[in-house]
CSV table of N, CA and C in Angstrom, one decimal:
chain,number,residue,atom,x,y,z
C,1,MET,N,1.0,-1.2,-0.1
C,1,MET,CA,-0.3,-0.3,0.0
C,1,MET,C,0.9,1.2,0.1
C,2,ALA,N,2.0,1.1,0.8
C,2,ALA,CA,2.9,2.1,0.8
C,2,ALA,C,3.6,2.6,-0.4
C,3,ASP,N,3.8,1.5,-1.3
C,3,ASP,CA,4.0,1.7,-2.8
C,3,ASP,C,3.3,2.5,-3.5
C,4,ASP,N,2.0,1.9,-3.6
C,4,ASP,CA,0.9,2.7,-4.1
C,4,ASP,C,0.8,4.2,-3.8
C,5,PHE,N,1.0,4.7,-2.6
C,5,PHE,CA,0.9,5.7,-2.0
C,5,PHE,C,2.3,6.7,-2.7
C,6,SER,N,3.3,6.1,-2.6
C,6,SER,CA,4.6,6.8,-3.4
C,6,SER,C,4.3,6.9,-4.6
C,7,GLU,N,3.8,6.2,-5.3
C,7,GLU,CA,3.6,6.0,-6.9
C,7,GLU,C,2.4,7.3,-7.1
C,8,LYS,N,1.4,7.5,-6.3
C,8,LYS,CA,0.5,8.3,-6.8
C,8,LYS,C,1.3,9.9,-6.6
C,9,ILE,N,1.9,10.1,-5.3
C,9,ILE,CA,2.7,11.3,-5.2
C,9,ILE,C,3.5,11.5,-6.1
C,10,LEU,N,4.5,10.4,-6.6
C,10,LEU,CA,5.2,11.1,-7.7
C,10,LEU,C,4.9,11.3,-9.1
C,11,ASP,N,3.6,10.2,-9.3
C,11,ASP,CA,2.9,10.5,-10.5
C,11,ASP,C,2.3,12.0,-10.6
C,12,ASP,N,1.7,12.3,-9.4
C,12,ASP,CA,1.1,13.7,-9.0
C,12,ASP,C,2.0,14.9,-9.4
C,13,PHE,N,3.4,14.9,-8.7
C,13,PHE,CA,4.3,15.8,-8.8
C,13,PHE,C,4.9,16.0,-10.3
C,14,MET,N,4.9,14.5,-11.1
C,14,MET,CA,5.6,14.4,-12.1
C,14,MET,C,4.4,15.0,-13.2
C,15,ARG,N,3.4,14.8,-12.9
C,15,ARG,CA,2.6,15.4,-14.1
C,15,ARG,C,2.2,17.3,-13.9
C,16,ASP,N,2.3,17.4,-12.6
C,16,ASP,CA,2.3,19.1,-12.3
C,16,ASP,C,3.4,19.8,-12.7
C,17,GLN,N,4.8,19.3,-12.7
C,17,GLN,CA,6.1,19.7,-13.3
C,17,GLN,C,6.0,19.6,-14.8
C,18,HIS,N,5.4,18.7,-15.4
C,18,HIS,CA,5.3,18.3,-16.8
C,18,HIS,C,4.5,19.5,-17.3
C,19,HIS,N,3.4,20.0,-16.9
C,19,HIS,CA,2.5,20.9,-17.0
C,19,HIS,C,3.1,22.5,-16.8
C,20,ARG,N,3.6,22.6,-15.9
C,20,ARG,CA,3.9,23.7,-15.7
C,20,ARG,C,5.7,24.0,-16.4
C,21,GLY,N,6.3,22.8,-17.0
C,21,GLY,CA,7.4,23.4,-17.5
C,21,GLY,C,8.9,22.9,-16.6
C,22,GLY,N,8.3,22.3,-15.7
C,22,GLY,CA,9.7,21.9,-14.6
C,22,GLY,C,9.8,23.3,-13.4
C,23,ALA,N,10.4,23.3,-12.4
C,23,ALA,CA,10.2,24.1,-11.3
C,23,ALA,C,11.8,24.1,-11.0
C,24,ALA,N,12.2,25.1,-10.0
C,24,ALA,CA,13.1,25.3,-9.3
C,24,ALA,C,13.2,24.2,-8.1
C,25,SER,N,14.4,24.0,-8.0
C,25,SER,CA,14.4,22.5,-6.7
C,25,SER,C,14.6,23.2,-5.4
C,26,PRO,N,13.9,22.8,-4.6
C,26,PRO,CA,13.9,23.3,-3.2
C,26,PRO,C,15.5,22.6,-2.7
C,27,PRO,N,15.9,23.4,-1.6
C,27,PRO,CA,16.9,22.8,-1.0
C,27,PRO,C,16.7,21.6,-0.5
C,28,SER,N,18.2,20.6,-0.4
C,28,SER,CA,17.7,19.3,-0.5
C,28,SER,C,18.4,18.7,1.2
C,29,LYS,N,17.5,17.7,1.3
C,29,LYS,CA,18.2,17.3,2.8
C,29,LYS,C,18.5,15.8,2.4
C,30,MET,N,18.5,15.4,1.2
C,30,MET,CA,19.6,14.3,0.6
C,30,MET,C,20.6,14.1,1.0
C,31,ASP,N,20.8,12.8,1.4
C,31,ASP,CA,22.4,12.4,1.3
C,31,ASP,C,23.0,11.9,0.0
C,32,HIS,N,23.6,12.7,-0.3
C,32,HIS,CA,23.8,12.5,-2.0
C,32,HIS,C,24.7,11.1,-2.2
C,33,ALA,N,25.4,10.8,-0.9
C,33,ALA,CA,26.5,9.6,-1.2
C,33,ALA,C,25.5,8.6,-0.7
C,34,ALA,N,24.6,8.4,-0.3
C,34,ALA,CA,23.6,7.2,0.1
C,34,ALA,C,24.2,6.2,-1.0
C,35,GLN,N,24.4,5.0,-0.4
C,35,GLN,CA,24.5,3.8,-1.3
C,35,GLN,C,23.6,2.9,-0.7
C,36,PRO,N,22.4,2.5,-1.3
C,36,PRO,CA,21.5,1.6,-0.9
C,36,PRO,C,21.9,0.0,-1.1
C,37,LYS,N,21.3,-0.5,-0.2
C,37,LYS,CA,21.9,-2.0,0.1
C,37,LYS,C,20.5,-2.6,-0.9
C,38,THR,N,19.5,-2.3,-0.9
C,38,THR,CA,18.6,-3.2,-1.9
C,38,THR,C,17.7,-2.5,-2.9
C,39,ALA,N,17.3,-2.9,-3.3
C,39,ALA,CA,16.5,-2.3,-4.8
C,39,ALA,C,15.4,-1.4,-4.4
C,40,GLN,N,14.8,-2.0,-3.1
C,40,GLN,CA,13.5,-1.6,-2.4
C,40,GLN,C,14.0,-0.2,-1.7
C,41,GLU,N,14.9,-0.2,-1.3
C,41,GLU,CA,15.7,0.7,-0.4
C,41,GLU,C,16.0,2.1,-1.6
C,42,ALA,N,16.8,1.3,-2.2
C,42,ALA,CA,17.1,2.4,-3.5
C,42,ALA,C,15.8,3.2,-4.0
C,43,LYS,N,14.7,2.7,-4.2
C,43,LYS,CA,13.6,2.9,-4.9
C,43,LYS,C,13.2,4.2,-3.8
C,44,GLU,N,13.1,3.8,-2.8
C,44,GLU,CA,12.7,4.4,-1.7
C,44,GLU,C,13.4,5.9,-1.4
C,45,LEU,N,14.5,5.8,-1.6
C,45,LEU,CA,15.5,6.9,-1.3
C,45,LEU,C,15.2,7.5,-2.9
C,46,GLY,N,14.9,6.8,-3.9
C,46,GLY,CA,14.9,7.8,-5.2
C,46,GLY,C,13.8,8.5,-5.1
C,47,ASN,N,12.6,8.0,-4.6
C,47,ASN,CA,11.3,8.8,-4.6
C,47,ASN,C,11.5,9.7,-3.4
C,48,MET,N,12.1,9.9,-2.4
C,48,MET,CA,12.5,10.7,-1.6
C,48,MET,C,13.1,12.0,-2.4
C,49,ALA,N,14.2,11.6,-2.8
C,49,ALA,CA,14.9,12.4,-3.7
C,49,ALA,C,14.0,13.2,-5.1
C,50,PHE,N,13.2,12.4,-5.6
C,50,PHE,CA,12.1,13.1,-6.5
C,50,PHE,C,11.6,14.2,-5.7
C,51,LYS,N,11.1,13.8,-4.9
C,51,LYS,CA,10.1,14.7,-3.8
C,51,LYS,C,10.6,16.1,-3.6
C,52,GLU,N,12.1,16.2,-3.3
C,52,GLU,CA,12.8,17.1,-2.8
C,52,GLU,C,13.4,17.8,-4.0
C,53,GLY,N,13.0,17.2,-5.2
C,53,GLY,CA,13.6,18.3,-6.4
C,53,GLY,C,14.7,17.8,-6.9
C,54,GLU,N,15.4,16.8,-6.2
C,54,GLU,CA,16.6,16.4,-6.7
C,54,GLU,C,16.6,15.4,-7.6
C,55,TYR,N,16.5,15.9,-8.7
C,55,TYR,CA,16.1,14.8,-9.8
C,55,TYR,C,17.6,14.0,-10.1
C,56,LYS,N,18.6,14.3,-10.5
C,56,LYS,CA,19.7,13.8,-10.7
C,56,LYS,C,19.9,12.6,-9.8
C,57,VAL,N,19.6,13.0,-8.3
C,57,VAL,CA,19.7,12.0,-7.6
C,57,VAL,C,18.9,11.1,-7.5
C,58,ALA,N,17.9,11.4,-7.8
C,58,ALA,CA,16.7,10.7,-8.2
C,58,ALA,C,17.2,9.4,-9.3
C,59,VAL,N,17.5,9.9,-10.4
C,59,VAL,CA,18.0,9.3,-11.8
C,59,VAL,C,19.0,7.9,-10.9
C,60,ARG,N,20.1,8.8,-10.3
C,60,ARG,CA,21.0,7.8,-9.9
C,60,ARG,C,20.7,6.6,-9.1
C,61,LEU,N,19.9,6.9,-8.0
C,61,LEU,CA,19.0,6.1,-7.2
C,61,LEU,C,18.2,4.9,-7.8
C,62,TYR,N,17.2,5.5,-9.0
C,62,TYR,CA,16.4,4.5,-9.7
C,62,TYR,C,17.4,3.6,-10.5
C,63,GLY,N,18.5,4.3,-10.8
C,63,GLY,CA,19.6,3.3,-11.6
C,63,GLY,C,19.9,2.1,-10.7
C,64,CYS,N,20.2,2.2,-9.3
C,64,CYS,CA,20.8,1.6,-8.3
C,64,CYS,C,19.6,0.4,-8.3
C,65,ALA,N,18.5,0.8,-7.9
C,65,ALA,CA,17.4,-0.1,-8.1
C,65,ALA,C,17.6,-1.2,-9.2
C,66,ILE,N,17.5,-0.5,-10.3
C,66,ILE,CA,17.6,-1.7,-11.5
C,66,ILE,C,18.7,-2.4,-11.5
C,67,ASP,N,19.9,-2.0,-10.9
C,67,ASP,CA,20.9,-2.5,-10.6
C,67,ASP,C,20.7,-3.9,-10.0
C,68,LEU,N,20.3,-3.3,-8.9
C,68,LEU,CA,20.4,-4.3,-7.5
C,68,LEU,C,19.4,-5.2,-7.5
C,69,ASP,N,18.2,-4.9,-8.4
C,69,ASP,CA,17.2,-5.9,-8.9
C,69,ASP,C,17.8,-6.6,-9.9
C,70,ASP,N,18.7,-7.5,-9.7
C,70,ASP,CA,19.4,-8.4,-11.3
C,70,ASP,C,18.0,-9.5,-11.6
C,71,ASN,N,17.1,-10.0,-10.7
C,71,ASN,CA,16.2,-11.0,-11.2
C,71,ASN,C,15.1,-10.5,-12.1
C,72,GLU,N,15.2,-9.1,-12.0
C,72,GLU,CA,14.0,-8.3,-13.3
C,72,GLU,C,12.4,-8.6,-12.4
C,73,SER,N,12.6,-8.3,-11.3
C,73,SER,CA,11.2,-8.5,-10.2
C,73,SER,C,10.1,-7.8,-11.5
C,74,ALA,N,8.9,-7.8,-10.7
C,74,ALA,CA,7.7,-6.9,-11.0
C,74,ALA,C,8.1,-5.6,-10.6
C,75,GLN,N,8.9,-5.5,-9.8
C,75,GLN,CA,9.1,-4.1,-9.8
C,75,GLN,C,10.0,-3.3,-10.7
C,76,GLN,N,10.8,-3.9,-11.4
C,76,GLN,CA,11.7,-3.5,-12.6
C,76,GLN,C,10.7,-2.2,-13.2
C,77,LYS,N,9.9,-2.7,-13.6
C,77,LYS,CA,8.7,-1.4,-14.4
C,77,LYS,C,8.8,-0.2,-13.9
C,78,ILE,N,8.8,-0.1,-12.5
C,78,ILE,CA,8.3,1.2,-11.6
C,78,ILE,C,9.8,1.6,-11.6
C,79,TYR,N,10.9,0.9,-11.9
C,79,TYR,CA,12.0,1.8,-11.4
C,79,TYR,C,12.5,2.4,-12.7
C,80,TYR,N,12.4,2.0,-14.2
C,80,TYR,CA,12.3,2.3,-14.8
C,80,TYR,C,11.4,3.3,-15.4
C,81,SER,N,10.4,3.5,-14.6
C,81,SER,CA,9.2,4.3,-15.2
C,81,SER,C,9.7,5.8,-14.0
C,82,ASN,N,9.9,5.4,-13.0
C,82,ASN,CA,10.4,6.6,-12.2
C,82,ASN,C,11.4,7.3,-12.6
C,83,ARG,N,12.4,6.8,-13.2
C,83,ARG,CA,13.4,7.2,-13.8
C,83,ARG,C,13.2,8.0,-14.9
C,84,SER,N,12.3,7.8,-15.8
C,84,SER,CA,11.9,8.2,-16.8
C,84,SER,C,11.1,9.6,-16.3
C,85,ALA,N,10.3,9.4,-15.4
C,85,ALA,CA,9.7,10.9,-14.7
C,85,ALA,C,11.0,12.2,-14.5
C,86,SER,N,11.8,11.0,-13.8
C,86,SER,CA,13.2,12.2,-13.1
C,86,SER,C,13.6,12.8,-14.4
C,87,TYR,N,13.8,12.1,-15.6
C,87,TYR,CA,14.6,12.3,-16.9
C,87,TYR,C,13.6,13.3,-17.6
C,88,CYS,N,12.5,13.2,-17.7
C,88,CYS,CA,11.4,14.3,-18.2
C,88,CYS,C,11.5,15.5,-17.2
C,89,ILE,N,11.6,15.7,-16.4
C,89,ILE,CA,12.0,17.1,-15.3
C,89,ILE,C,13.0,17.7,-16.0
C,90,LEU,N,14.4,16.7,-15.8
C,90,LEU,CA,15.7,17.2,-16.3
C,90,LEU,C,15.7,17.5,-17.8
C,91,LYS,N,14.2,17.6,-18.7
C,91,LYS,CA,14.2,17.9,-20.0
C,91,LYS,C,15.3,16.7,-20.7
C,92,LYS,N,15.5,15.3,-20.1
C,92,LYS,CA,16.5,14.8,-20.9
C,92,LYS,C,15.4,13.8,-21.5
C,93,TYR,N,14.6,14.1,-22.5
C,93,TYR,CA,13.8,13.5,-23.1
C,93,TYR,C,13.9,12.0,-23.8
C,94,GLN,N,15.1,12.3,-24.2
C,94,GLN,CA,15.6,10.9,-25.3
C,94,GLN,C,16.1,9.8,-24.0
C,95,GLU,N,16.4,9.9,-22.9
C,95,GLU,CA,16.6,9.4,-21.8
C,95,GLU,C,15.3,8.6,-21.2
C,96,ALA,N,14.4,9.6,-21.0
C,96,ALA,CA,13.0,9.4,-20.3
C,96,ALA,C,12.3,8.3,-21.2
C,97,GLN,N,12.6,8.8,-22.4
C,97,GLN,CA,11.5,7.9,-23.4
C,97,GLN,C,12.3,6.2,-23.5
C,98,SER,N,13.6,6.3,-23.5
C,98,SER,CA,14.4,5.0,-23.3
C,98,SER,C,13.9,4.1,-22.1
C,99,ASP,N,13.7,4.8,-21.1
C,99,ASP,CA,13.3,4.3,-19.7
C,99,ASP,C,11.8,3.9,-19.9
C,100,ALA,N,11.0,4.7,-20.4
C,100,ALA,CA,9.9,4.4,-20.6
C,100,ALA,C,9.6,3.0,-21.5
C,101,VAL,N,10.2,3.2,-22.9
C,101,VAL,CA,9.9,2.3,-23.7
C,101,VAL,C,10.4,0.7,-23.0
C,102,LYS,N,11.5,0.8,-22.2
C,102,LYS,CA,11.8,-0.5,-21.2
C,102,LYS,C,10.5,-0.9,-20.3
C,103,SER,N,9.7,0.2,-19.6
C,103,SER,CA,8.9,-0.1,-18.6
C,103,SER,C,7.7,-0.7,-19.3
C,104,THR,N,7.4,-0.6,-20.4
C,104,THR,CA,6.3,-0.8,-21.5
C,104,THR,C,6.7,-2.2,-21.7
C,105,GLU,N,8.1,-2.4,-22.1
C,105,GLU,CA,8.5,-3.9,-22.5
C,105,GLU,C,8.2,-4.9,-21.3
C,106,LEU,N,8.7,-4.4,-20.2
C,106,LEU,CA,8.3,-5.1,-19.3
C,106,LEU,C,6.9,-5.4,-18.6
C,107,ASP,N,6.3,-4.5,-18.4
C,107,ASP,CA,4.5,-4.9,-18.5
C,107,ASP,C,4.1,-3.7,-19.8
C,108,PRO,N,3.3,-4.6,-21.0
C,108,PRO,CA,2.8,-3.8,-21.8
C,108,PRO,C,1.4,-3.4,-21.1
C,109,SER,N,1.0,-4.0,-20.5
C,109,SER,CA,-0.6,-3.5,-19.9
C,109,SER,C,-0.2,-2.1,-18.5
C,110,TRP,N,0.5,-1.7,-18.3
C,110,TRP,CA,0.7,-0.8,-17.3
C,110,TRP,C,0.6,0.6,-18.0
C,111,TYR,N,-0.2,1.3,-17.7
C,111,TYR,CA,-0.5,2.4,-18.3
C,111,TYR,C,0.2,3.6,-17.9
C,112,LYS,N,0.9,3.4,-16.6
C,112,LYS,CA,1.8,4.8,-16.1
C,112,LYS,C,2.8,4.5,-17.1
C,113,ALA,N,3.4,3.7,-17.6
C,113,ALA,CA,4.7,3.4,-18.4
C,113,ALA,C,4.0,4.2,-19.9
C,114,TRP,N,3.0,4.0,-20.5
C,114,TRP,CA,2.6,4.6,-21.7
C,114,TRP,C,2.6,6.1,-21.5
C,115,TYR,N,2.0,6.5,-19.9
C,115,TYR,CA,1.8,7.8,-20.1
C,115,TYR,C,3.5,8.6,-20.0
C,116,ARG,N,3.9,7.9,-19.5
C,116,ARG,CA,5.6,8.5,-19.1
C,116,ARG,C,6.2,8.3,-20.7
C,117,LYS,N,6.1,7.6,-21.5
C,117,LYS,CA,6.4,7.6,-23.0
C,117,LYS,C,5.8,8.6,-23.6
C,118,GLY,N,4.5,8.9,-23.5
C,118,GLY,CA,3.9,9.9,-24.3
C,118,GLY,C,4.8,11.1,-23.9
C,119,VAL,N,4.9,11.4,-22.7
C,119,VAL,CA,5.3,12.6,-22.1
C,119,VAL,C,6.7,13.1,-22.9
C,120,ALA,N,7.5,11.9,-22.9
C,120,ALA,CA,9.0,12.1,-23.2
C,120,ALA,C,8.7,12.2,-24.5
C,121,GLU,N,8.2,11.7,-25.7
C,121,GLU,CA,7.7,12.0,-26.9
C,121,GLU,C,7.2,13.2,-27.2
C,122,GLU,N,6.3,13.6,-26.5
C,122,GLU,CA,6.0,15.0,-26.4
C,122,GLU,C,7.2,16.1,-26.2
C,123,GLY,N,7.8,15.7,-25.2
C,123,GLY,CA,9.3,16.6,-25.0
C,123,GLY,C,10.1,16.7,-26.6
C,124,LEU,N,10.0,15.5,-26.8
C,124,LEU,CA,10.8,15.4,-28.0
C,124,LEU,C,10.5,16.3,-29.4
C,125,GLY,N,9.3,16.6,-29.2
C,125,GLY,CA,8.4,17.1,-30.2
C,125,GLY,C,7.6,16.1,-31.4
C,126,ASP,N,7.8,14.8,-30.8
C,126,ASP,CA,7.2,13.9,-31.6
C,126,ASP,C,5.7,13.4,-31.2
C,127,TYR,N,4.8,14.5,-31.8
C,127,TYR,CA,3.6,14.4,-31.1
C,127,TYR,C,2.6,13.5,-31.5
C,128,ALA,N,3.3,12.8,-33.1
C,128,ALA,CA,2.2,11.6,-33.4
C,128,ALA,C,2.2,10.5,-32.8
C,129,ALA,N,4.0,10.3,-32.1
C,129,ALA,CA,4.0,9.1,-31.4
C,129,ALA,C,3.6,9.2,-29.9
C,130,ALA,N,3.7,10.3,-29.6
C,130,ALA,CA,3.1,10.5,-28.3
C,130,ALA,C,1.5,10.4,-28.3
C,131,GLU,N,1.3,10.7,-29.2
C,131,GLU,CA,-0.5,10.3,-29.2
C,131,GLU,C,-0.8,8.7,-29.3
C,132,ARG,N,-0.2,8.1,-29.9
C,132,ARG,CA,0.0,6.5,-30.1
C,132,ARG,C,0.2,6.2,-28.7
C,133,SER,N,1.1,6.6,-27.8
C,133,SER,CA,1.6,6.1,-26.7
C,133,SER,C,0.3,6.5,-25.6
C,134,PHE,N,-0.1,7.9,-25.6
C,134,PHE,CA,-1.1,8.0,-24.7
C,134,PHE,C,-2.7,6.7,-25.4
C,135,ALA,N,-2.6,6.8,-26.2
C,135,ALA,CA,-3.6,5.7,-26.6
C,135,ALA,C,-3.7,4.7,-26.2
C,136,ALA,N,-2.5,4.1,-26.3
C,136,ALA,CA,-2.0,2.8,-25.9
C,136,ALA,C,-2.1,2.7,-24.6
C,137,GLY,N,-1.7,3.6,-23.8
C,137,GLY,CA,-2.0,3.4,-22.3
C,137,GLY,C,-3.6,3.9,-21.8
C,138,LEU,N,-4.2,4.5,-22.9
C,138,LEU,CA,-6.1,4.5,-22.8
C,138,LEU,C,-6.4,3.1,-23.0
C,139,ALA,N,-5.8,2.4,-23.7
C,139,ALA,CA,-6.4,1.0,-24.1
C,139,ALA,C,-6.2,0.4,-22.7
C,140,CYS,N,-5.3,0.6,-21.6
C,140,CYS,CA,-5.0,-0.4,-20.7
C,140,CYS,C,-5.9,0.4,-19.6
C,141,ALA,N,-6.1,1.6,-19.5
C,141,ALA,CA,-6.9,2.3,-18.0
C,141,ALA,C,-7.7,3.3,-19.1
C,142,PRO,N,-9.2,2.8,-19.8
C,142,PRO,CA,-9.7,4.0,-20.5
C,142,PRO,C,-10.1,5.2,-19.8
C,143,ARG,N,-10.2,5.3,-18.5
C,143,ARG,CA,-10.8,6.1,-17.6
C,143,ARG,C,-9.7,7.0,-17.2
C,144,ASP,N,-8.6,6.5,-17.3
C,144,ASP,CA,-7.6,7.5,-16.5
C,144,ASP,C,-7.5,8.7,-17.1
C,145,ALA,N,-8.0,10.1,-16.1
C,145,ALA,CA,-8.2,11.5,-16.2
C,145,ALA,C,-7.0,12.0,-16.9
C,146,ASP,N,-5.9,11.6,-16.6
C,146,ASP,CA,-4.4,12.3,-17.1
C,146,ASP,C,-4.1,11.8,-18.5
C,147,LEU,N,-4.2,10.5,-18.5
C,147,LEU,CA,-4.4,9.9,-20.2
C,147,LEU,C,-5.0,10.8,-20.7
C,148,LEU,N,-6.5,10.7,-20.5
C,148,LEU,CA,-7.2,11.4,-21.4
C,148,LEU,C,-6.9,12.7,-21.6
C,149,LYS,N,-6.5,13.6,-20.7
C,149,LYS,CA,-6.3,15.0,-21.0
C,149,LYS,C,-5.4,15.1,-21.9
C,150,ALA,N,-4.0,14.4,-21.6
C,150,ALA,CA,-2.9,14.2,-22.0
C,150,ALA,C,-3.0,13.9,-23.8
C,151,HIS,N,-4.1,12.9,-24.2
C,151,HIS,CA,-4.4,12.4,-25.4
C,151,HIS,C,-4.9,13.5,-26.0
C,152,GLN,N,-5.9,14.6,-25.2
C,152,GLN,CA,-6.6,15.4,-26.0
C,152,GLN,C,-5.8,16.2,-26.5
C,153,GLU,N,-5.0,17.0,-25.6
C,153,GLU,CA,-4.0,17.9,-25.8
C,153,GLU,C,-2.9,17.8,-26.9
C,154,VAL,N,-2.4,16.3,-26.8
C,154,VAL,CA,-1.4,16.2,-27.7
C,154,VAL,C,-2.3,15.8,-29.4
C,155,LYS,N,-3.2,15.5,-29.5
C,155,LYS,CA,-4.2,15.3,-30.7
C,155,LYS,C,-4.1,16.8,-31.1
C,156,MET,N,-4.4,17.7,-30.3
C,156,MET,CA,-4.3,19.3,-30.9
C,156,MET,C,-3.4,19.6,-31.5
C,157,MET,N,-2.3,19.1,-31.2
C,157,MET,CA,-0.6,19.6,-32.0
C,157,MET,C,-0.5,18.7,-32.9
C,158,THR,N,-1.3,17.7,-33.3
C,158,THR,CA,-0.9,16.8,-34.6
C,158,THR,C,-1.7,17.2,-35.7
């Protein structure tokens, strides 16, 4: 349940940042040298860094989670998706897209990965691809308000 709550906060924050074009990072309380011992610990630290606006630290920590979870558990899709969100806010859209693609490959039915892929493609200026990604997400979660909104917005750009 805590994972769902963390994911909701991360998703809401990421959507806010996407629609506002990013924001200045607040002062950090993060230990930048933190070396997590487990993938779950890395993810939790990554979520904390993200919430504190330390997106580069979040990228590193989600990468640690990916590396530490060598058995490619069901959590892998989340690690890649969260790192994609961090890259988007850093305006590193190519990296964000790459991670979102990996997340969709790990779980093609996970709508959040399709949303993140669409956001990255929108950032790259590939509105047709973004429309397709948002549509794929809607096929998985037809009533998701954020996907519906993003899909409608990007359709107006194509």
